[in-house]
């Protein structure tokens, strides 16, 4: 039961994009078309779950026993960067169609703060291994949800008559603000 | 090389407005939006980022000729992460309340695309003098936006500025401004304002 609550909390109540502001760059950059938003969301979720597992293992099996928690940031970012490379090579070998869909989005994930944020939050909140993985799945689902919603709105926005100075990034921010306002409605639903 | 060489002064001031990292290039949005609940937080975040940006720019511009091209990004990230650890420990030791409030957003400076972007676009191609000026300029531009954003949100959201109450009891605080939606809305209006100003300047 706790795991389901954790999933819902990460996906909806404390949405990574709309209430923690993690992963804003792809949120603004790759949210012009619904199809690419779905691919990006899938790629991020995939890497997130693996990164959650690997960084948990590294932190609790290497950094803590040897008393070198000070290397937390350096090791996490290195692990994430190499993980993204590995996942990219793995997908290219195993599934060519999937690689073609995710292709260009994979390298971008390295500097996606959502992945790093996930790893830091798991350590900060002292999740156990299974909880970290569920947290990763939930955060990935929440990221995908926010990205796809945003892309849907922006496709409609193409046809709207936006005031000249608000075109581009400005209106995207205002729309994101309205979305965040809607998601605030879930606040307090679950407290974990 | 036919590339135009900018004056040293320009390397510094371009970060303030013409190439402002947040308002023009939209880099480093995560910390910009997340920590600007108050002007103090914005200032602390801006200073920490500027410290990391400047220190890593110095190191990277000094060793730029020794870093193999294929592993340059990984090397930059390790250097940046080292300085972020320094900044994080410094804040935790000297300013515990601020460190607590900014929480995981200090370590997240590692993945701030503003820093990696400047290393890739500038420090890896220029000598350290220019790199320092560029980093300080970009950092100041970043601080400016963060403090302005934090200031606006703090005044409207809690009727105070840098912790001092400036609006009296008659003022009913706009709660939404210190909640996440307020960050997006304020930044949206900032960007639109910049578009308007720049166009007016171009028209003159």
GROMACS .gro file of C-alpha atoms in nm:
model
  396
    1UNK     CA    1   0.000   0.000   0.000
    2UNK     CA    2   0.280   0.237   0.091
    3UNK     CA    3   0.439   0.173  -0.249
    4UNK     CA    4   0.120   0.267  -0.435
    5UNK     CA    5   0.091   0.587  -0.232
    6UNK     CA    6   0.455   0.662  -0.306
    7UNK     CA    7   0.389   0.616  -0.677
    8UNK     CA    8   0.083   0.844  -0.678
    9UNK     CA    9   0.260   1.101  -0.465
   10UNK     CA   10   0.558   1.121  -0.702
   11UNK     CA   11   0.347   1.115  -1.017
   12UNK     CA   12   0.066   1.355  -0.934
   13UNK     CA   13   0.070   1.523  -0.594
   14UNK     CA   14   0.435   1.628  -0.595
   15UNK     CA   15   0.482   1.626  -0.970
   16UNK     CA   16   0.853   1.656  -1.051
   17UNK     CA   17   0.809   1.915  -1.323
   18UNK     CA   18   0.522   2.123  -1.191
   19UNK     CA   19   0.602   2.138  -0.822
   20UNK     CA   20   0.974   2.062  -0.791
   21UNK     CA   21   1.078   2.233  -1.118
   22UNK     CA   22   1.299   1.941  -1.217
   23UNK     CA   23   1.345   1.872  -1.586
   24UNK     CA   24   1.225   2.212  -1.704
   25UNK     CA   25   1.467   2.225  -1.999
   26UNK     CA   26   1.316   1.929  -2.189
   27UNK     CA   27   0.975   2.040  -2.064
   28UNK     CA   28   1.015   2.367  -2.255
   29UNK     CA   29   1.228   2.229  -2.539
   30UNK     CA   30   1.061   1.901  -2.639
   31UNK     CA   31   0.697   1.981  -2.572
   32UNK     CA   32   0.596   2.107  -2.916
   33UNK     CA   33   0.450   1.779  -3.046
   34UNK     CA   34   0.262   1.510  -2.853
   35UNK     CA   35   0.446   1.226  -3.030
   36UNK     CA   36   0.793   1.350  -2.938
   37UNK     CA   37   0.673   1.430  -2.587
   38UNK     CA   38   0.567   1.066  -2.542
   39UNK     CA   39   0.905   0.941  -2.667
   40UNK     CA   40   1.096   1.177  -2.442
   41UNK     CA   41   0.881   1.078  -2.145
   42UNK     CA   42   0.946   0.709  -2.213
   43UNK     CA   43   1.320   0.761  -2.244
   44UNK     CA   44   1.335   0.960  -1.921
   45UNK     CA   45   1.123   0.709  -1.726
   46UNK     CA   46   1.342   0.425  -1.850
   47UNK     CA   47   1.666   0.593  -1.743
   48UNK     CA   48   1.509   0.716  -1.419
   49UNK     CA   49   1.417   0.368  -1.296
   50UNK     CA   50   1.761   0.226  -1.377
   51UNK     CA   51   1.933   0.531  -1.226
   52UNK     CA   52   1.725   0.503  -0.909
   53UNK     CA   53   1.838   0.142  -0.864
   54UNK     CA   54   2.204   0.197  -0.950
   55UNK     CA   55   2.255   0.515  -0.746
   56UNK     CA   56   2.087   0.350  -0.445
   57UNK     CA   57   2.326   0.056  -0.469
   58UNK     CA   58   2.628   0.284  -0.510
   59UNK     CA   59   2.533   0.505  -0.219
   60UNK     CA   60   2.448   0.228   0.027
   61UNK     CA   61   2.701  -0.037  -0.079
   62UNK     CA   62   3.004   0.178  -0.166
   63UNK     CA   63   2.984   0.534  -0.037
   64UNK     CA   64   2.841   0.465   0.310
   65UNK     CA   65   3.054   0.160   0.405
   66UNK     CA   66   3.373   0.344   0.305
   67UNK     CA   67   3.262   0.669   0.469
   68UNK     CA   68   3.303   0.879   0.154
   69UNK     CA   69   2.956   1.035   0.131
   70UNK     CA   70   3.132   1.358   0.032
   71UNK     CA   71   3.179   1.205  -0.315
   72UNK     CA   72   2.800   1.173  -0.352
   73UNK     CA   73   2.755   1.438  -0.621
   74UNK     CA   74   3.062   1.349  -0.825
   75UNK     CA   75   2.980   0.979  -0.829
   76UNK     CA   76   2.607   1.027  -0.899
   77UNK     CA   77   2.662   1.249  -1.200
   78UNK     CA   78   2.931   1.016  -1.340
   79UNK     CA   79   2.704   0.716  -1.293
   80UNK     CA   80   2.414   0.892  -1.460
   81UNK     CA   81   2.627   1.008  -1.755
   82UNK     CA   82   2.772   0.663  -1.818
   83UNK     CA   83   2.434   0.499  -1.761
   84UNK     CA   84   2.279   0.712  -2.034
   85UNK     CA   85   2.559   0.605  -2.271
   86UNK     CA   86   2.512   0.239  -2.180
   87UNK     CA   87   2.136   0.252  -2.221
   88UNK     CA   88   2.182   0.417  -2.558
   89UNK     CA   89   2.418   0.143  -2.679
   90UNK     CA   90   2.197  -0.128  -2.533
   91UNK     CA   91   1.881  -0.001  -2.701
   92UNK     CA   92   2.062   0.036  -3.032
   93UNK     CA   93   2.171  -0.330  -3.019
   94UNK     CA   94   1.843  -0.475  -2.893
   95UNK     CA   95   1.570  -0.277  -3.058
   96UNK     CA   96   1.635  -0.066  -3.365
   97UNK     CA   97   1.281   0.079  -3.391
   98UNK     CA   98   1.288   0.191  -3.027
   99UNK     CA   99   1.631   0.344  -3.083
  100UNK     CA  100   1.504   0.539  -3.381
  101UNK     CA  101   1.216   0.676  -3.174
  102UNK     CA  102   1.420   0.768  -2.869
  103UNK     CA  103   1.749   0.829  -3.052
  104UNK     CA  104   1.810   1.201  -3.030
  105UNK     CA  105   1.651   1.236  -2.687
  106UNK     CA  106   1.881   0.996  -2.505
  107UNK     CA  107   2.199   1.209  -2.485
  108UNK     CA  108   1.992   1.504  -2.365
  109UNK     CA  109   1.891   1.309  -2.056
  110UNK     CA  110   2.237   1.338  -1.896
  111UNK     CA  111   2.179   1.702  -1.808
  112UNK     CA  112   1.816   1.646  -1.713
  113UNK     CA  113   1.802   1.755  -1.353
  114UNK     CA  114   1.506   1.524  -1.289
  115UNK     CA  115   1.736   1.218  -1.287
  116UNK     CA  116   1.991   1.375  -1.055
  117UNK     CA  117   1.708   1.515  -0.841
  118UNK     CA  118   1.555   1.171  -0.810
  119UNK     CA  119   1.882   1.022  -0.687
  120UNK     CA  120   1.930   1.306  -0.435
  121UNK     CA  121   1.572   1.287  -0.306
  122UNK     CA  122   1.595   0.909  -0.252
  123UNK     CA  123   1.904   0.957  -0.036
  124UNK     CA  124   1.755   1.255   0.149
  125UNK     CA  125   1.430   1.075   0.232
  126UNK     CA  126   1.607   0.749   0.320
  127UNK     CA  127   1.403   0.527   0.092
  128UNK     CA  128   1.489   0.158   0.081
  129UNK     CA  129   1.575  -0.014  -0.246
  130UNK     CA  130   1.219  -0.108  -0.350
  131UNK     CA  131   1.082   0.231  -0.248
  132UNK     CA  132   1.348   0.407  -0.458
  133UNK     CA  133   1.245   0.209  -0.763
  134UNK     CA  134   0.876   0.287  -0.714
  135UNK     CA  135   0.967   0.650  -0.657
  136UNK     CA  136   1.155   0.640  -0.990
  137UNK     CA  137   0.860   0.488  -1.177
  138UNK     CA  138   0.622   0.744  -1.025
  139UNK     CA  139   0.848   1.039  -1.101
  140UNK     CA  140   0.892   0.917  -1.459
  141UNK     CA  141   0.517   0.878  -1.504
  142UNK     CA  142   0.461   1.226  -1.363
  143UNK     CA  143   0.723   1.373  -1.596
  144UNK     CA  144   0.561   1.202  -1.896
  145UNK     CA  145   0.216   1.321  -1.789
  146UNK     CA  146   0.328   1.684  -1.755
  147UNK     CA  147   0.516   1.674  -2.085
  148UNK     CA  148   0.227   1.522  -2.280
  149UNK     CA  149  -0.030   1.762  -2.130
  150UNK     CA  150   0.195   2.055  -2.216
  151UNK     CA  151   0.251   1.930  -2.572
  152UNK     CA  152  -0.125   1.890  -2.621
  153UNK     CA  153  -0.186   2.248  -2.510
  154UNK     CA  154   0.098   2.382  -2.722
  155UNK     CA  155  -0.035   2.210  -3.035
  156UNK     CA  156  -0.360   2.402  -2.985
  157UNK     CA  157  -0.167   2.716  -2.903
  158UNK     CA  158  -0.017   2.717  -3.253
  159UNK     CA  159  -0.357   2.827  -3.380
  160UNK     CA  160  -0.429   3.075  -3.104
  161UNK     CA  161  -0.380   3.449  -3.136
  162UNK     CA  162  -0.113   3.510  -2.872
  163UNK     CA  163  -0.008   3.873  -2.800
  164UNK     CA  164   0.313   3.943  -2.989
  165UNK     CA  165   0.552   3.982  -2.697
  166UNK     CA  166   0.421   3.672  -2.524
  167UNK     CA  167   0.493   3.446  -2.819
  168UNK     CA  168   0.747   3.167  -2.763
  169UNK     CA  169   0.893   3.110  -2.420
  170UNK     CA  170   0.675   3.362  -2.234
  171UNK     CA  171   0.342   3.200  -2.318
  172UNK     CA  172   0.490   2.856  -2.249
  173UNK     CA  173   0.573   2.971  -1.896
  174UNK     CA  174   0.225   3.115  -1.842
  175UNK     CA  175   0.066   2.791  -1.963
  176UNK     CA  176   0.297   2.592  -1.735
  177UNK     CA  177   0.189   2.820  -1.451
  178UNK     CA  178  -0.177   2.743  -1.518
  179UNK     CA  179  -0.099   2.370  -1.532
  180UNK     CA  180   0.089   2.395  -1.203
  181UNK     CA  181  -0.211   2.577  -1.057
  182UNK     CA  182  -0.434   2.287  -1.165
  183UNK     CA  183  -0.195   2.036  -1.009
  184UNK     CA  184  -0.199   2.235  -0.685
  185UNK     CA  185  -0.548   2.095  -0.648
  186UNK     CA  186  -0.391   1.761  -0.557
  187UNK     CA  187  -0.186   1.912  -0.276
  188UNK     CA  188  -0.250   1.753   0.059
  189UNK     CA  189  -0.412   1.447  -0.099
  190UNK     CA  190  -0.133   1.226   0.029
  191UNK     CA  191   0.135   1.327   0.271
  192UNK     CA  192   0.445   1.113   0.260
  193UNK     CA  193   4.104   3.342  -3.782
  194UNK     CA  194   3.848   3.585  -3.908
  195UNK     CA  195   3.642   3.560  -3.593
  196UNK     CA  196   3.556   3.895  -3.440
  197UNK     CA  197   3.728   3.945  -3.106
  198UNK     CA  198   3.510   4.118  -2.851
  199UNK     CA  199   3.653   4.379  -2.617
  200UNK     CA  200   3.720   4.264  -2.261
  201UNK     CA  201   3.452   4.496  -2.128
  202UNK     CA  202   3.198   4.340  -2.359
  203UNK     CA  203   3.281   3.988  -2.236
  204UNK     CA  204   3.163   4.099  -1.896
  205UNK     CA  205   2.857   4.309  -1.972
  206UNK     CA  206   2.707   4.080  -2.235
  207UNK     CA  207   2.592   3.845  -1.960
  208UNK     CA  208   2.391   4.118  -1.791
  209UNK     CA  209   2.148   4.183  -2.071
  210UNK     CA  210   2.234   4.102  -2.434
  211UNK     CA  211   2.307   3.734  -2.366
  212UNK     CA  212   2.141   3.707  -2.026
  213UNK     CA  213   2.150   3.336  -1.940
  214UNK     CA  214   1.796   3.317  -1.805
  215UNK     CA  215   1.589   3.578  -1.985
  216UNK     CA  216   1.741   3.542  -2.332
  217UNK     CA  217   1.894   3.192  -2.353
  218UNK     CA  218   1.652   3.027  -2.106
  219UNK     CA  219   1.931   2.832  -1.939
  220UNK     CA  220   1.934   2.723  -1.576
  221UNK     CA  221   1.559   2.743  -1.537
  222UNK     CA  222   1.525   2.473  -1.271
  223UNK     CA  223   1.701   2.664  -0.990
  224UNK     CA  224   1.561   2.994  -1.117
  225UNK     CA  225   1.206   2.876  -1.069
  226UNK     CA  226   1.256   2.657  -0.765
  227UNK     CA  227   1.443   2.877  -0.517
  228UNK     CA  228   1.307   3.225  -0.590
  229UNK     CA  229   1.049   3.215  -0.311
  230UNK     CA  230   1.233   3.507  -0.151
  231UNK     CA  231   1.502   3.752  -0.256
  232UNK     CA  232   1.751   3.610  -0.003
  233UNK     CA  233   1.720   3.260  -0.143
  234UNK     CA  234   1.763   3.395  -0.494
  235UNK     CA  235   2.078   3.582  -0.390
  236UNK     CA  236   2.226   3.276  -0.215
  237UNK     CA  237   2.156   3.052  -0.511
  238UNK     CA  238   2.297   3.312  -0.752
  239UNK     CA  239   2.617   3.352  -0.552
  240UNK     CA  240   2.667   2.975  -0.521
  241UNK     CA  241   2.615   2.929  -0.894
  242UNK     CA  242   2.851   3.216  -0.977
  243UNK     CA  243   3.117   3.067  -0.751
  244UNK     CA  244   3.091   2.726  -0.921
  245UNK     CA  245   3.078   2.882  -1.268
  246UNK     CA  246   3.381   3.106  -1.213
  247UNK     CA  247   3.599   2.843  -1.043
  248UNK     CA  248   3.529   2.576  -1.302
  249UNK     CA  249   3.580   2.829  -1.583
  250UNK     CA  250   3.925   2.911  -1.447
  251UNK     CA  251   4.027   2.546  -1.419
  252UNK     CA  252   3.883   2.444  -1.753
  253UNK     CA  253   4.032   2.736  -1.945
  254UNK     CA  254   4.371   2.654  -1.791
  255UNK     CA  255   4.367   2.286  -1.882
  256UNK     CA  256   4.162   2.315  -2.202
  257UNK     CA  257   4.457   2.206  -2.420
  258UNK     CA  258   4.514   1.884  -2.221
  259UNK     CA  259   4.158   1.754  -2.215
  260UNK     CA  260   4.102   1.499  -2.493
  261UNK     CA  261   3.815   1.609  -2.714
  262UNK     CA  262   3.613   1.286  -2.676
  263UNK     CA  263   3.589   1.296  -2.297
  264UNK     CA  264   3.563   1.671  -2.252
  265UNK     CA  265   3.201   1.675  -2.131
  266UNK     CA  266   3.271   1.409  -1.868
  267UNK     CA  267   3.579   1.600  -1.751
  268UNK     CA  268   3.383   1.925  -1.726
  269UNK     CA  269   3.113   1.755  -1.522
  270UNK     CA  270   3.364   1.610  -1.275
  271UNK     CA  271   3.527   1.952  -1.228
  272UNK     CA  272   3.189   2.120  -1.183
  273UNK     CA  273   3.072   1.852  -0.937
  274UNK     CA  274   3.387   1.903  -0.730
  275UNK     CA  275   3.320   2.275  -0.691
  276UNK     CA  276   2.953   2.211  -0.618
  277UNK     CA  277   3.059   1.985  -0.330
  278UNK     CA  278   3.280   2.267  -0.201
  279UNK     CA  279   2.995   2.520  -0.223
  280UNK     CA  280   2.751   2.279  -0.060
  281UNK     CA  281   2.979   2.205   0.237
  282UNK     CA  282   3.061   2.575   0.276
  283UNK     CA  283   2.694   2.673   0.294
  284UNK     CA  284   2.615   2.386   0.530
  285UNK     CA  285   2.895   2.494   0.764
  286UNK     CA  286   2.846   2.873   0.763
  287UNK     CA  287   2.483   2.932   0.668
  288UNK     CA  288   2.287   2.627   0.790
  289UNK     CA  289   1.939   2.789   0.758
  290UNK     CA  290   1.994   2.883   0.393
  291UNK     CA  291   2.152   2.548   0.317
  292UNK     CA  292   1.849   2.376   0.469
  293UNK     CA  293   1.602   2.588   0.276
  294UNK     CA  294   1.771   2.539  -0.061
  295UNK     CA  295   1.806   2.166   0.013
  296UNK     CA  296   1.871   1.949  -0.290
  297UNK     CA  297   1.882   2.248  -0.524
  298UNK     CA  298   2.243   2.324  -0.423
  299UNK     CA  299   2.371   1.983  -0.542
  300UNK     CA  300   2.153   2.026  -0.848
  301UNK     CA  301   2.385   2.307  -0.962
  302UNK     CA  302   2.586   2.018  -1.110
  303UNK     CA  303   2.326   1.971  -1.381
  304UNK     CA  304   2.261   2.342  -1.434
  305UNK     CA  305   2.288   2.367  -1.812
  306UNK     CA  306   2.406   2.728  -1.778
  307UNK     CA  307   2.739   2.614  -1.631
  308UNK     CA  308   2.807   2.328  -1.870
  309UNK     CA  309   2.692   2.549  -2.157
  310UNK     CA  310   2.944   2.825  -2.076
  311UNK     CA  311   3.229   2.571  -2.043
  312UNK     CA  312   3.149   2.417  -2.380
  313UNK     CA  313   3.082   2.746  -2.558
  314UNK     CA  314   3.340   2.974  -2.397
  315UNK     CA  315   3.598   2.846  -2.146
  316UNK     CA  316   3.712   2.563  -2.370
  317UNK     CA  317   3.801   2.814  -2.643
  318UNK     CA  318   3.936   3.118  -2.458
  319UNK     CA  319   4.217   3.207  -2.217
  320UNK     CA  320   4.148   3.230  -1.846
  321UNK     CA  321   4.127   3.609  -1.832
  322UNK     CA  322   3.841   3.615  -2.077
  323UNK     CA  323   3.686   3.307  -1.919
  324UNK     CA  324   3.679   3.474  -1.576
  325UNK     CA  325   3.517   3.789  -1.715
  326UNK     CA  326   3.262   3.583  -1.905
  327UNK     CA  327   3.182   3.371  -1.600
  328UNK     CA  328   3.150   3.675  -1.371
  329UNK     CA  329   2.927   3.851  -1.625
  330UNK     CA  330   2.702   3.551  -1.675
  331UNK     CA  331   2.695   3.493  -1.299
  332UNK     CA  332   2.597   3.855  -1.232
  333UNK     CA  333   2.323   3.833  -1.494
  334UNK     CA  334   2.198   3.517  -1.325
  335UNK     CA  335   2.206   3.679  -0.977
  336UNK     CA  336   2.023   3.984  -1.111
  337UNK     CA  337   1.737   3.779  -1.251
  338UNK     CA  338   1.715   3.556  -0.943
  339UNK     CA  339   1.702   3.849  -0.701
  340UNK     CA  340   1.449   4.035  -0.918
  341UNK     CA  341   1.230   3.727  -0.950
  342UNK     CA  342   1.265   3.645  -0.580
  343UNK     CA  343   1.194   4.008  -0.491
  344UNK     CA  344   0.875   4.028  -0.696
  345UNK     CA  345   0.748   3.697  -0.560
  346UNK     CA  346   0.837   3.788  -0.203
  347UNK     CA  347   0.672   4.132  -0.219
  348UNK     CA  348   0.352   4.000  -0.376
  349UNK     CA  349   0.350   3.667  -0.194
  350UNK     CA  350   0.434   3.774   0.159
  351UNK     CA  351   0.448   4.155   0.153
  352UNK     CA  352   0.816   4.162   0.246
  353UNK     CA  353   1.152   4.228   0.082
  354UNK     CA  354   1.471   4.057   0.206
  355UNK     CA  355   1.271   3.952   0.510
  356UNK     CA  356   1.156   4.305   0.606
  357UNK     CA  357   0.784   4.368   0.593
  358UNK     CA  358   0.726   4.660   0.358
  359UNK     CA  359   0.357   4.630   0.285
  360UNK     CA  360   0.134   4.695   0.585
  361UNK     CA  361  -0.155   4.500   0.732
  362UNK     CA  362  -0.391   4.622   0.461
  363UNK     CA  363  -0.211   4.401   0.212
  364UNK     CA  364  -0.358   4.057   0.159
  365UNK     CA  365  -0.067   3.837   0.041
  366UNK     CA  366  -0.108   3.657  -0.291
  367UNK     CA  367  -0.039   3.306  -0.167
  368UNK     CA  368  -0.009   3.177  -0.522
  369UNK     CA  369   0.308   3.381  -0.582
  370UNK     CA  370   0.515   3.180  -0.334
  371UNK     CA  371   0.368   2.850  -0.457
  372UNK     CA  372   0.502   2.682  -0.772
  373UNK     CA  373   0.252   2.840  -1.019
  374UNK     CA  374   0.371   3.188  -0.918
  375UNK     CA  375   0.723   3.104  -1.035
  376UNK     CA  376   0.608   3.012  -1.384
  377UNK     CA  377   0.374   3.311  -1.414
  378UNK     CA  378   0.633   3.565  -1.293
  379UNK     CA  379   0.902   3.431  -1.525
  380UNK     CA  380   0.653   3.435  -1.815
  381UNK     CA  381   0.584   3.805  -1.757
  382UNK     CA  382   0.958   3.876  -1.717
  383UNK     CA  383   1.037   3.715  -2.053
  384UNK     CA  384   0.751   3.900  -2.221
  385UNK     CA  385   0.876   4.227  -2.068
  386UNK     CA  386   1.224   4.165  -2.203
  387UNK     CA  387   1.082   4.094  -2.550
  388UNK     CA  388   0.892   4.421  -2.535
  389UNK     CA  389   1.192   4.626  -2.418
  390UNK     CA  390   1.424   4.475  -2.676
  391UNK     CA  391   1.180   4.546  -2.954
  392UNK     CA  392   1.135   4.902  -2.842
  393UNK     CA  393   1.510   4.946  -2.838
  394UNK     CA  394   1.547   4.796  -3.184
  395UNK     CA  395   1.278   5.026  -3.321
  396UNK     CA  396   1.455   5.340  -3.203
   0.00000   0.00000   0.00000
